[in-house]
CSV table of C-alpha atoms and ligand atoms in Angstrom, one decimal:
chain,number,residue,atom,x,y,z
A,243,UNK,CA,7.0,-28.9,0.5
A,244,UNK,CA,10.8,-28.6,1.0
A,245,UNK,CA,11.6,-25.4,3.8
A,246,UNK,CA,15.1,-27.0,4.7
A,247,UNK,CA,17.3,-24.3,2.8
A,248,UNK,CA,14.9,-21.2,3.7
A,249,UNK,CA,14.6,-22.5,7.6
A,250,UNK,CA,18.6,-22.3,7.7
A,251,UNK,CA,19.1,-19.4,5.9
A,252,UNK,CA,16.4,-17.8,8.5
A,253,UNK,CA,18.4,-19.0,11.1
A,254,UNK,CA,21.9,-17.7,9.6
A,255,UNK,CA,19.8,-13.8,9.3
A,256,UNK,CA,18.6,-14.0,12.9
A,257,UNK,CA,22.0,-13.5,14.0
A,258,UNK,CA,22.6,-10.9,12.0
A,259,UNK,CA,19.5,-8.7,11.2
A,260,UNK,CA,16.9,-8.3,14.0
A,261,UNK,CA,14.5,-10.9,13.7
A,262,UNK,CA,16.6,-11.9,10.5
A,263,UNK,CA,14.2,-9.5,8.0
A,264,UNK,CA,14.6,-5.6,6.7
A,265,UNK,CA,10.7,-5.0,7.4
A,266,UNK,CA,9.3,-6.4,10.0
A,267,UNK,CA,5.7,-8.1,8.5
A,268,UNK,CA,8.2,-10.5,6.3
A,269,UNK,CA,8.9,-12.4,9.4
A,270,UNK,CA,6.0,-14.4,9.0
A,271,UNK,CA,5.2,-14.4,13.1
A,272,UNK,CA,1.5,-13.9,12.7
A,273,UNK,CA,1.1,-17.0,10.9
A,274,UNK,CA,3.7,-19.0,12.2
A,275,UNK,CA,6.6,-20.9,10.3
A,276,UNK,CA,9.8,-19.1,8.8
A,277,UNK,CA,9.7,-17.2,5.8
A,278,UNK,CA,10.4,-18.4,2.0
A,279,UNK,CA,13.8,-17.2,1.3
A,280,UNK,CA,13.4,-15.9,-2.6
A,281,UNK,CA,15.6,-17.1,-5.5
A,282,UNK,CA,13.7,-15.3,-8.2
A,283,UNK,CA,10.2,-14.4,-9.5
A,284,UNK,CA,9.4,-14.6,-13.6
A,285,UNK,CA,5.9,-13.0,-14.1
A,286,UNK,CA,3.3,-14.2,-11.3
A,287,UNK,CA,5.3,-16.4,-9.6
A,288,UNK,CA,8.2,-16.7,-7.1
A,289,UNK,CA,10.5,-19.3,-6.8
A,290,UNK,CA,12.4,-20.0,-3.3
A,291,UNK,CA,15.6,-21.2,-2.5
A,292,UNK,CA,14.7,-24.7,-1.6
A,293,UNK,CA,13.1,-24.7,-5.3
A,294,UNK,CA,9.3,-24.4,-4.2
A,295,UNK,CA,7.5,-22.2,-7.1
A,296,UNK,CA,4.2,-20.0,-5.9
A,297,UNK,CA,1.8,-17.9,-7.4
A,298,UNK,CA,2.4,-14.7,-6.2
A,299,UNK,CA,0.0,-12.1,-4.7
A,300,UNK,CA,1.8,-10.2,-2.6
A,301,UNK,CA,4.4,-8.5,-5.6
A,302,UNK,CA,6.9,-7.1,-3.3
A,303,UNK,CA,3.5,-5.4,-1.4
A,304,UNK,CA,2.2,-3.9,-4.5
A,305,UNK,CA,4.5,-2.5,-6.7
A,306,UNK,CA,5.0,-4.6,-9.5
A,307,UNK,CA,2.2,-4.7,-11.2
A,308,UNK,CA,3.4,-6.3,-14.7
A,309,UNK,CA,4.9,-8.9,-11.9
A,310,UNK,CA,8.6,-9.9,-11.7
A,311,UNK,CA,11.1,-9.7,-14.4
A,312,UNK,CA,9.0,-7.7,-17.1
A,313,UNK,CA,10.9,-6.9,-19.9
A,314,UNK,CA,10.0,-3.3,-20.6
A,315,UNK,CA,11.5,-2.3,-17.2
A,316,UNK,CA,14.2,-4.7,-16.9
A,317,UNK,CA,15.5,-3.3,-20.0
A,318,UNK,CA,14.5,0.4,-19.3
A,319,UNK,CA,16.7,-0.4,-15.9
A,320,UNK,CA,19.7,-1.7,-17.6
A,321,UNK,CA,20.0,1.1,-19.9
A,322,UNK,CA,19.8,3.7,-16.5
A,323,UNK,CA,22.9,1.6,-15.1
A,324,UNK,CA,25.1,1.5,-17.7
A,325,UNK,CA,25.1,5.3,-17.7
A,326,UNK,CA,25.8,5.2,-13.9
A,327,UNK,CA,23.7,5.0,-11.5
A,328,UNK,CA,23.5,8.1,-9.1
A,329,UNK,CA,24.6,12.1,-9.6
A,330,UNK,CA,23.1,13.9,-7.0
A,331,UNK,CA,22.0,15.8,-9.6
A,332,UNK,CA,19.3,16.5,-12.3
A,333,UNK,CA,18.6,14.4,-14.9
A,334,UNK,CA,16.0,14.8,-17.8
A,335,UNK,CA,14.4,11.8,-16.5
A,336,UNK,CA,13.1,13.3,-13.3
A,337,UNK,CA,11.0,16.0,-15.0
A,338,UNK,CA,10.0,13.6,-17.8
A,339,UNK,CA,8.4,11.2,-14.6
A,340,UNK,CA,7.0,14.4,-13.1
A,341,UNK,CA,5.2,15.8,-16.1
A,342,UNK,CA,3.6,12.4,-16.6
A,343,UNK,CA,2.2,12.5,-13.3
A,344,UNK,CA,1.0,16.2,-13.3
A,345,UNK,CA,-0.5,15.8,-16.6
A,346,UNK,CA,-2.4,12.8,-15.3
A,347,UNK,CA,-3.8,14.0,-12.1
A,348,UNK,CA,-6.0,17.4,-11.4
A,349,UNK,CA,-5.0,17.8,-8.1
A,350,UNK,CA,-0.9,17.7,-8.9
A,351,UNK,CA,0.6,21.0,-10.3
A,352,UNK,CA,4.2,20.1,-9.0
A,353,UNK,CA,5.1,16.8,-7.6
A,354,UNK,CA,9.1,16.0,-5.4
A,355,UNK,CA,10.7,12.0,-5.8
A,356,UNK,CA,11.6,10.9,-2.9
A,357,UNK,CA,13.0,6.9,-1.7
A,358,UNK,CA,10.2,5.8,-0.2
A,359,UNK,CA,6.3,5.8,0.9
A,360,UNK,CA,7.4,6.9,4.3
A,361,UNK,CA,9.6,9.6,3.4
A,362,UNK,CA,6.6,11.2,0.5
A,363,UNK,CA,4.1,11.2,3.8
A,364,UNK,CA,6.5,12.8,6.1
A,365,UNK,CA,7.7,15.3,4.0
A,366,UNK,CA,4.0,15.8,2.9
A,367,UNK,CA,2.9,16.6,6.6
A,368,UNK,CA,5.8,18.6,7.1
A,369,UNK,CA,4.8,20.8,3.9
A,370,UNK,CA,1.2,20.9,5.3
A,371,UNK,CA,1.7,22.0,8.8
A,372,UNK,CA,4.6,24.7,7.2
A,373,UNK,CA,1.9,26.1,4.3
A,374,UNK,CA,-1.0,26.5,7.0
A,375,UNK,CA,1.5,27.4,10.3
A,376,UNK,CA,-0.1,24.8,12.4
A,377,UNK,CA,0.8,21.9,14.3
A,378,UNK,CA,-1.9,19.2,14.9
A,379,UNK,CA,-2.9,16.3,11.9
A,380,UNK,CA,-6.1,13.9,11.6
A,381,UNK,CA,-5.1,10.4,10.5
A,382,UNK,CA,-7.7,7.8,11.0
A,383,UNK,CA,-7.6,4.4,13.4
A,384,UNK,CA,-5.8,1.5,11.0
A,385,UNK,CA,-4.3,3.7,8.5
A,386,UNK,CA,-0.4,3.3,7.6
A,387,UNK,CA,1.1,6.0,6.3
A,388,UNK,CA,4.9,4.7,7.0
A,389,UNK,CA,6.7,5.0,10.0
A,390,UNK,CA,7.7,8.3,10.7
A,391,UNK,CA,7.1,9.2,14.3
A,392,UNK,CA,3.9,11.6,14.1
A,393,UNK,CA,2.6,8.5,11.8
A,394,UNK,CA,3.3,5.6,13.8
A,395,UNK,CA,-0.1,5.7,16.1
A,396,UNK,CA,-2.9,2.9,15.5
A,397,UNK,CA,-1.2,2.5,12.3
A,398,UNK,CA,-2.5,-1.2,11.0
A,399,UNK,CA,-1.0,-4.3,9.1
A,400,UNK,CA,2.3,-4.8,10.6
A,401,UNK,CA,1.7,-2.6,14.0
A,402,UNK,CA,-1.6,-4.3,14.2
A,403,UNK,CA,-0.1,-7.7,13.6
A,404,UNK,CA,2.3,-7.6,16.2
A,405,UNK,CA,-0.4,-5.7,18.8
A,406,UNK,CA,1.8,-2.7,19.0
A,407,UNK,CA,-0.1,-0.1,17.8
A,408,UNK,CA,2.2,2.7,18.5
A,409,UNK,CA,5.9,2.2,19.1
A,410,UNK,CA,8.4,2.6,22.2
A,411,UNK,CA,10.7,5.4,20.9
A,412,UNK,CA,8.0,7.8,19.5
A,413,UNK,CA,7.9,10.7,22.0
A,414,UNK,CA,4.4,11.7,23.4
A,415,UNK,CA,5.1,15.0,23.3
A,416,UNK,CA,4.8,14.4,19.1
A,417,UNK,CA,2.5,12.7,18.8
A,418,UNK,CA,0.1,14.3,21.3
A,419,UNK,CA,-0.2,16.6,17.7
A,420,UNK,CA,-1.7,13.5,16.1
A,421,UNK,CA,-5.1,13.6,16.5
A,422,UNK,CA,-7.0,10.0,15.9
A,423,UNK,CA,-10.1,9.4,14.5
A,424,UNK,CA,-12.4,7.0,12.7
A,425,UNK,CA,-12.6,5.8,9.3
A,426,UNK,CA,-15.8,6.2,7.6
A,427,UNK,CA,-17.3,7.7,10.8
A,428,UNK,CA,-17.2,11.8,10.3
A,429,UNK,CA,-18.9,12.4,13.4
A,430,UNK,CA,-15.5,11.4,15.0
A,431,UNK,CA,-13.9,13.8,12.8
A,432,UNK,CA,-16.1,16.6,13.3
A,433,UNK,CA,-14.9,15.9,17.2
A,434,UNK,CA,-11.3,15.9,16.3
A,435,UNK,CA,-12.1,19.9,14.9
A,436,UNK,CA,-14.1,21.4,18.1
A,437,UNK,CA,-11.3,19.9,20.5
A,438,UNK,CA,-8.5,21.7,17.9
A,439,UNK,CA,-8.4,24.6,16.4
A,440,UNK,CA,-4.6,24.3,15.0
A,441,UNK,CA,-5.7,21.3,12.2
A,442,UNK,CA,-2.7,21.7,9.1
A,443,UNK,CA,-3.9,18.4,7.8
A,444,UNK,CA,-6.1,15.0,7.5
A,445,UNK,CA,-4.2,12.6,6.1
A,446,UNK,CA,-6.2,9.4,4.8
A,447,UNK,CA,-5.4,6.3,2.8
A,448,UNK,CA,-8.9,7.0,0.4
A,449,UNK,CA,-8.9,3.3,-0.5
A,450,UNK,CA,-7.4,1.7,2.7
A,451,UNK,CA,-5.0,-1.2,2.5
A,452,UNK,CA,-3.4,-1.5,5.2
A,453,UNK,CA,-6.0,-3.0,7.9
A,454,UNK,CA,-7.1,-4.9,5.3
A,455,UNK,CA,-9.0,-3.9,2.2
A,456,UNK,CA,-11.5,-1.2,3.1
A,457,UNK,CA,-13.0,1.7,0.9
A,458,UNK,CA,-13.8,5.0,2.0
A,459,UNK,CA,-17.5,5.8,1.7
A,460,UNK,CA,-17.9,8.4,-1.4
A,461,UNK,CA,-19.9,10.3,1.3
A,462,UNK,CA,-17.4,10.5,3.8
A,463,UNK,CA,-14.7,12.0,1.4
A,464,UNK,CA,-17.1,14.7,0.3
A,465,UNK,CA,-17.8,15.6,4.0
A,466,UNK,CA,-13.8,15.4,4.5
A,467,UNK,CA,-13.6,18.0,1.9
A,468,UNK,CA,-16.1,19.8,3.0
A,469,UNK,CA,-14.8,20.5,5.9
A,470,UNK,CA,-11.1,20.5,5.6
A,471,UNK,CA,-12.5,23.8,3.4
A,472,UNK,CA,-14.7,25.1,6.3
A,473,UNK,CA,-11.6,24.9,8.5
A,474,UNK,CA,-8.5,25.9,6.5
A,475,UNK,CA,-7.3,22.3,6.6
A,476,UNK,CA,-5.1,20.6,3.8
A,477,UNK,CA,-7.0,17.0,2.6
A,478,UNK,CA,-3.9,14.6,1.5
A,479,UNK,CA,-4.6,11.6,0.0
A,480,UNK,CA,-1.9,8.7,0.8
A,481,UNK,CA,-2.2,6.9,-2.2
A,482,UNK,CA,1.6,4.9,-1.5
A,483,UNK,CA,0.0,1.8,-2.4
A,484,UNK,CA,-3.6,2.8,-4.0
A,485,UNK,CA,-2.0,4.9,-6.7
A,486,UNK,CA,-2.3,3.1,-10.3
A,487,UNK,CA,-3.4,0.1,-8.4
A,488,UNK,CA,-6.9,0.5,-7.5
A,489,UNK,CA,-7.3,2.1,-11.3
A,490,UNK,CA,-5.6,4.2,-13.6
A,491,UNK,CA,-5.8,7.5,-11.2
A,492,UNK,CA,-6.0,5.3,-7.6
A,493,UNK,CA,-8.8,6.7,-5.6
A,494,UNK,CA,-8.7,9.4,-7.4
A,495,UNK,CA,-10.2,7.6,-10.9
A,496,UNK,CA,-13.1,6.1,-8.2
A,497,UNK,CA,-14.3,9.3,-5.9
A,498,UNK,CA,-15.0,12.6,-7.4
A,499,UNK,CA,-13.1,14.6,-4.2
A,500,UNK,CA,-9.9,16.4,-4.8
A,501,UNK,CA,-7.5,16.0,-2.5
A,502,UNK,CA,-5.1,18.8,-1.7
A,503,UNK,CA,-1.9,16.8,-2.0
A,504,UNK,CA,-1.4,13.5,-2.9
A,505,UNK,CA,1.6,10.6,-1.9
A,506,UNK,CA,2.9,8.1,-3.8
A,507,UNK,CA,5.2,5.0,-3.7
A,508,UNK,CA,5.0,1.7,-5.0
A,509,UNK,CA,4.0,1.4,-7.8
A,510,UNK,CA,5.4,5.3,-9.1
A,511,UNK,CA,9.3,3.4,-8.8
A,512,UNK,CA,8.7,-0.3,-10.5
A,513,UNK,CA,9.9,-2.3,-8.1
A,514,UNK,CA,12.9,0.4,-7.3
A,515,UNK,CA,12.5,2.6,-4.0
A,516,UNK,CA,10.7,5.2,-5.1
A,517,UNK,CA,8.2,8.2,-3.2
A,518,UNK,CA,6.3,10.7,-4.3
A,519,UNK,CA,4.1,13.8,-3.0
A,520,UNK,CA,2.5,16.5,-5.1
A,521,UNK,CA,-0.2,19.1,-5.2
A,522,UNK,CA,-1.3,22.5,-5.9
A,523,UNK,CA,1.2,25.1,-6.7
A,524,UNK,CA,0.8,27.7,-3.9
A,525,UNK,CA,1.6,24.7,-1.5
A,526,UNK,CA,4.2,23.2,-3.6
A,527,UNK,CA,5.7,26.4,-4.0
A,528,UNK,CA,6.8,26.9,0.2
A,529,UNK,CA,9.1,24.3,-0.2
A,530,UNK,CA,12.9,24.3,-0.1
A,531,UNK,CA,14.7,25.7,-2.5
A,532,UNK,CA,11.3,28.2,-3.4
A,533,UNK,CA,9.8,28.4,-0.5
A,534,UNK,CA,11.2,28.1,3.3
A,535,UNK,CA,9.7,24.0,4.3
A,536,UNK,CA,12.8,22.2,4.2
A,537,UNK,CA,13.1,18.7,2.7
A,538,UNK,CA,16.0,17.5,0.8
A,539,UNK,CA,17.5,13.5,-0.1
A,540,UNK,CA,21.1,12.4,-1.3
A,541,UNK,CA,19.7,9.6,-3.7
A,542,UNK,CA,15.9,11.0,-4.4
A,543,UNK,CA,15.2,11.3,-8.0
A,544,UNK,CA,17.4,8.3,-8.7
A,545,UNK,CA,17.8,7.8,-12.8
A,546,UNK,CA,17.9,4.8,-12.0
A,547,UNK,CA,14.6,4.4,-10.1
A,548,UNK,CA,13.3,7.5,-12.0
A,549,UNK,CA,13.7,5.1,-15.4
A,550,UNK,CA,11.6,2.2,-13.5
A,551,UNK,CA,9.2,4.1,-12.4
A,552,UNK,CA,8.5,5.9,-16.3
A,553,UNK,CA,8.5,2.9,-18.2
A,554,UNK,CA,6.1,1.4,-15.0
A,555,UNK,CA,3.7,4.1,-15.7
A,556,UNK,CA,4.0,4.6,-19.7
A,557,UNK,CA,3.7,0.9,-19.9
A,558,UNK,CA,0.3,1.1,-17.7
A,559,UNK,CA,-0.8,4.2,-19.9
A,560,UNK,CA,0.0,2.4,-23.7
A,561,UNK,CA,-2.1,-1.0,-22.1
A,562,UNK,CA,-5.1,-1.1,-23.2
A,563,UNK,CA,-8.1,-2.4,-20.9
A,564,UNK,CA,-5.7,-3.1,-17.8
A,565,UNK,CA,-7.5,-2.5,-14.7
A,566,UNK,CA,-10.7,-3.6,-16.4
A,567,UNK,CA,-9.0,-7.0,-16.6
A,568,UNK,CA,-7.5,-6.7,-13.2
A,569,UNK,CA,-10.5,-6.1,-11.8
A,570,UNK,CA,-12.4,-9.3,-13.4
A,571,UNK,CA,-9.5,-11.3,-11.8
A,572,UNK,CA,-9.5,-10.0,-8.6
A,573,UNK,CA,-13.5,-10.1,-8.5
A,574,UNK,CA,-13.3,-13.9,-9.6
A,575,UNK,CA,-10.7,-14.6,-7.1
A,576,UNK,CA,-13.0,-13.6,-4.2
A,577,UNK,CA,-15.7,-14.6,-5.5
A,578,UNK,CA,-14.3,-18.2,-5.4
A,579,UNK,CA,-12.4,-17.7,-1.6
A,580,UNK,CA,-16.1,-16.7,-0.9
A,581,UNK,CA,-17.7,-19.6,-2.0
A,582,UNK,CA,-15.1,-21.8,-0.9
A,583,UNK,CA,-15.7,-20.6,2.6
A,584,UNK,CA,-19.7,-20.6,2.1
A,585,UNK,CA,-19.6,-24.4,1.5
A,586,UNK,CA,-17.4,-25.0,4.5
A,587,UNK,CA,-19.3,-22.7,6.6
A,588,UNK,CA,-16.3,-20.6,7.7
A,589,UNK,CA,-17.6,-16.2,7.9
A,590,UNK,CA,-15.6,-14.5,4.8
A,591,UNK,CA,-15.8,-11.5,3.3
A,592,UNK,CA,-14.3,-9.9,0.7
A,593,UNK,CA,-13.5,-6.6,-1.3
A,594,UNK,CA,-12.2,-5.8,-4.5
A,595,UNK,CA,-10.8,-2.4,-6.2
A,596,UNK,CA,-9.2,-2.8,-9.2
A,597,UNK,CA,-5.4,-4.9,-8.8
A,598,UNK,CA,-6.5,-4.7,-4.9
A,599,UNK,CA,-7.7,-7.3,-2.9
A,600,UNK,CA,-9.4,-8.5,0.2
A,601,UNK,CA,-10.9,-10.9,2.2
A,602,UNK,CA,-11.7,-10.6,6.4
A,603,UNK,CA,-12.8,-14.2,7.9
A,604,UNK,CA,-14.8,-11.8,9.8
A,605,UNK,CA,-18.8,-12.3,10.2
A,606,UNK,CA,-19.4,-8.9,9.8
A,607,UNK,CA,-19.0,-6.4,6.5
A,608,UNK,CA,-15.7,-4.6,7.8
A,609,UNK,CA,-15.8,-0.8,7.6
A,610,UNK,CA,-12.9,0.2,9.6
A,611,UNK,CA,-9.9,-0.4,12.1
A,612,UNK,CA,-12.9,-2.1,15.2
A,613,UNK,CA,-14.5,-4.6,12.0
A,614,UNK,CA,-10.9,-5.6,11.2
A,615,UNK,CA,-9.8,-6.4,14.3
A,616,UNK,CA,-12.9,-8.4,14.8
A,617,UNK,CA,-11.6,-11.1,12.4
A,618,UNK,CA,-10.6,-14.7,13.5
A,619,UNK,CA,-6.7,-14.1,12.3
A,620,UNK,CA,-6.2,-17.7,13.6
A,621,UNK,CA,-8.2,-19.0,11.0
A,622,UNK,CA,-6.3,-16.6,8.7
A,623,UNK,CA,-3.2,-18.1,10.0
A,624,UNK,CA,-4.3,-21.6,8.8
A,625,UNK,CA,-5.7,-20.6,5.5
A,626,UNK,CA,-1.9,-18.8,5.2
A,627,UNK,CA,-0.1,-21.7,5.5
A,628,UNK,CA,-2.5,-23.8,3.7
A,629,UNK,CA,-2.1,-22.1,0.5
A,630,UNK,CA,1.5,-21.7,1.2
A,631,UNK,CA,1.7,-25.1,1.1
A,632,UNK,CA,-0.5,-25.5,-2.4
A,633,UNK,CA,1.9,-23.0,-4.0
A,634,UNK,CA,0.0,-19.9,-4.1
A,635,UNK,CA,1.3,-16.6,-1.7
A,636,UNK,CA,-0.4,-14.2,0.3
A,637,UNK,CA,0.4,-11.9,2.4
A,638,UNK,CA,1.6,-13.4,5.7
A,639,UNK,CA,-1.1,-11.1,8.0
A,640,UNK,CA,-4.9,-10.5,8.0
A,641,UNK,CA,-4.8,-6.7,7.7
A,642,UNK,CA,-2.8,-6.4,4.3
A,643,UNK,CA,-4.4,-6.3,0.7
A,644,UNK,CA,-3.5,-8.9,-2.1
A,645,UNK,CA,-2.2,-7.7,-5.6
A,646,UNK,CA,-3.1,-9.0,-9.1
A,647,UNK,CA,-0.4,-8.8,-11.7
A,648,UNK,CA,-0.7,-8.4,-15.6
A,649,UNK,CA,1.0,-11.9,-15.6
A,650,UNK,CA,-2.0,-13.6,-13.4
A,651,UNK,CA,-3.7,-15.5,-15.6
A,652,UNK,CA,-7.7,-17.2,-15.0
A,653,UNK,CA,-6.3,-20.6,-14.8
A,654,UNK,CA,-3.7,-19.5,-11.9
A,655,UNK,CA,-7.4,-18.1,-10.2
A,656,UNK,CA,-8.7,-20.9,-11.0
A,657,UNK,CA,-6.3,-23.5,-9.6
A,658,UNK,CA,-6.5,-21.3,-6.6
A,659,UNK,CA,-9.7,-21.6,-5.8
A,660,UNK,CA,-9.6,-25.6,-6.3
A,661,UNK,CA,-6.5,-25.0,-3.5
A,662,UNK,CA,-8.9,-22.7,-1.6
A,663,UNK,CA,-11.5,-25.5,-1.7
A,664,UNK,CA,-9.1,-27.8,-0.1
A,665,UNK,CA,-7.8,-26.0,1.9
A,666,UNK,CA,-10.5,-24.9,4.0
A,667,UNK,CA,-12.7,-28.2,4.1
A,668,UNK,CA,-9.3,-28.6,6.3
A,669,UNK,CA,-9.4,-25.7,8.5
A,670,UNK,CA,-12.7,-25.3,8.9
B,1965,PLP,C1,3.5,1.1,2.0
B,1965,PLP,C2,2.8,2.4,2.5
B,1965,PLP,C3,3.5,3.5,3.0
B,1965,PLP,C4,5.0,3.4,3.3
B,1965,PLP,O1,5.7,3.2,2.2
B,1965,PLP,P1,7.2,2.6,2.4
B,1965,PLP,O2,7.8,2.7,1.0
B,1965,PLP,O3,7.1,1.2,2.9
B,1965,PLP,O4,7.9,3.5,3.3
B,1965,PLP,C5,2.8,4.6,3.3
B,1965,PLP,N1,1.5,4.7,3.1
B,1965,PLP,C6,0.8,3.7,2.6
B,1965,PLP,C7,-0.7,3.8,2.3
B,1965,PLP,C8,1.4,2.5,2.3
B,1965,PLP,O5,0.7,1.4,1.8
């Protein structure tokens, strides 16, 4: 495999951008080499600038889940631009996106676009600790939920990647309000309530994908429910990158709990940057221009994203049998990593929700942040640049989830696997 063009190019953005890349989890550094520079992408695969072509399972970190280049969107897109492409204000678009969503979910009555995953959590919180006037929020060891200050402790993936679990530049005295505790485990959470009695909010990823694949336990979300209601506490659901990826409603099409508000991103803009949070209309209702919780953004409610994201999620609603299919690929695709490990004796395991996938080489079933960071990400690191090398992408770190795409066809699995095969009678 050619690298010549991409290794230059690398070099040419290091002196430039820091560490040459706009997010830092793109720099490749926990499995070694440089990264692909991309040319294009056309359906499930990507094409680089030194002409290599790979099967794609990362799709821009989960948003395009009819892959690159679909038609529908690329066209919906077009037609946005040509009418211009930002007014600062509203467009018929925005509410057309908005009543989708509300229609679709029980626990959305109003919903506010925003440019990003990070943004929709912050201003969530910020909503949360204004509608119950307190100060102190739950998130759970391993979650990501962007990188706004309060956000940024223990946060997984990239943090956890580069060992930096919380960030120089984040003040203490913030977030001292940020309470930690343990996913799946609600004795730790029970803890977090008897040494706080000023709780506006747990915040949780209900399918977690960012240490990894992990699922919440249906039992643990009721008893987050349960006692988010004994204690006046808001339950939000950070479903950036589960939402219309792990099924039609995210988590909330696979647990019965209702979550109090709900964040989106991903997969809500298309492939255009593109947040979301919503929920029920008393809390909705404190913010600015209603209500006195101030949140406001120059390019939110783009048309241009707006139009990406609605033909994204019309597209997924007029498809029939979608995340049924996702969910037989990305079950086939483990099921072959795991067997391709079996027979070379190297610990895997593996998790599936819908487009979402994930595999630990881990000994142990991984239920949270300790589990993941129990896995041999050396070994990761080889099987990374193994497949690289075989044509077929994944996400360069241990702790993030793979994405099937509409365009991902059973002979692409299946050629994997064969690759998989290889590859690990190598590494083992
Ligand atoms: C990606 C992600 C975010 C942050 O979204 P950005 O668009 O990258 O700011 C927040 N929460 C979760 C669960 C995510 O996966």
């Amino acid at each position: 495999m050619k690298t010549i063009k991409s290794k230059d190019e690398f070099k040419l953005a290091q002196n430039v951008i820091p560490g040459g890349v706009n997010s830092p989890v793109r720099a490749f550094k926990s499995v070694g080499g440089t990264p692909m520079f991309i040319d294009r992408g056309e359906g499930a695969y990507l094409f680089d600038i030194d002409g290599n072509r790979y099967v794609d399972f990362v799709q821009s970190w989960g948003p395009l889940i009819f892959g690159h280049c679909d038609k529908t969107i690329e066209l919906s897109i077009m037609k946005a631009v040509t009418k211009g492409v930002s007014f600062g204000a509203p467009t018929q678009i925005e509410t057309k996106l908005a009543s989708l969503i509300c229609n679709m979910f029980e626990s959305i009555d109003k919903i506010r676009f925003v440019s990003s995953g990070t943004e929709a959590v912050m201003s969530a919180i910020r909503l949360a600790r204004g509608y119950t006037k307190r100060d102190d929020i739950i998130k759970f060891e391993g979650c990501y939920h962007g990188h706004s200050d309060s956000l940024l402790v223990q946060a997984g993936s990239g943090a956890t990647t580069f060992g930096t679990p919380s960030s120089p530049g984040v003040p203490s005295d913030l977030t001292k309000h940020t309470l930690l505790a343990k996913y799946n485990d609600i004795e730790s959470v029970k803890r977090c309530f008897e040494n706080s009695k000023d709780i506006a909010c747990i915040i949780i990823e209900p399918i977690a994908g960012n240490m990894g694949l992990i699922s919440a336990d249906e039992k643990f979300l009721q008893d987050l429910r349960v006692i988010c209601d004994e204690n006046g506490t808001l339950l939000i659901f950070d479903e950036v990158m589960s939402g219309f990826r792990a099924s039609l409603k995210g988590a909330q099409g696979v647990t019965c709990v209702v979550p109090d508000m709900v964040t989106f991103g991903k997969v809500i803009g298309g492939g255009m940057p593109v947040g979301a949070f919503g929920g029920k209309l008393e809390i909705m209702n404190q913010l600015s221009p209603d209500g006195p919780v101030y949140q406001a953004g120059t390019l939110s409610g783009n048309p241009v994203a707006m139009f990406a994201g609605f033909a994204s999620l019309q597209k997924i609603l007029d498809s029939k049998n979608l995340y049924n299919d996702f969910e037989l690929k990305a079950t086939s695709l483990v099921k072959g990593l795991k067997h391709a490990a079996d027979e070379n004796c190297i610990p895997l395991h593996v998790n599936t929700q819908g487009s979402m996938f994930g595999f630990f080489f881990n000994e142990i079933k991984v239920k949270n942040f300790d589990d993941a960071l129990k896995s041999d990400t050396d070994m990761f690191a080889k099987f990374h640049q193994g497949m690289l090398s075989e044509g077929y992408y994944f996400a360069c770190s241990q702790f993030e989830t793979g994405f099937i795409c509409s365009a991902t066809t059973n002979e692409m699995i299946e050629s994997c696997i064969a690759a998989a095969h290889k590859v690990m009678s190598k590494i083992k």
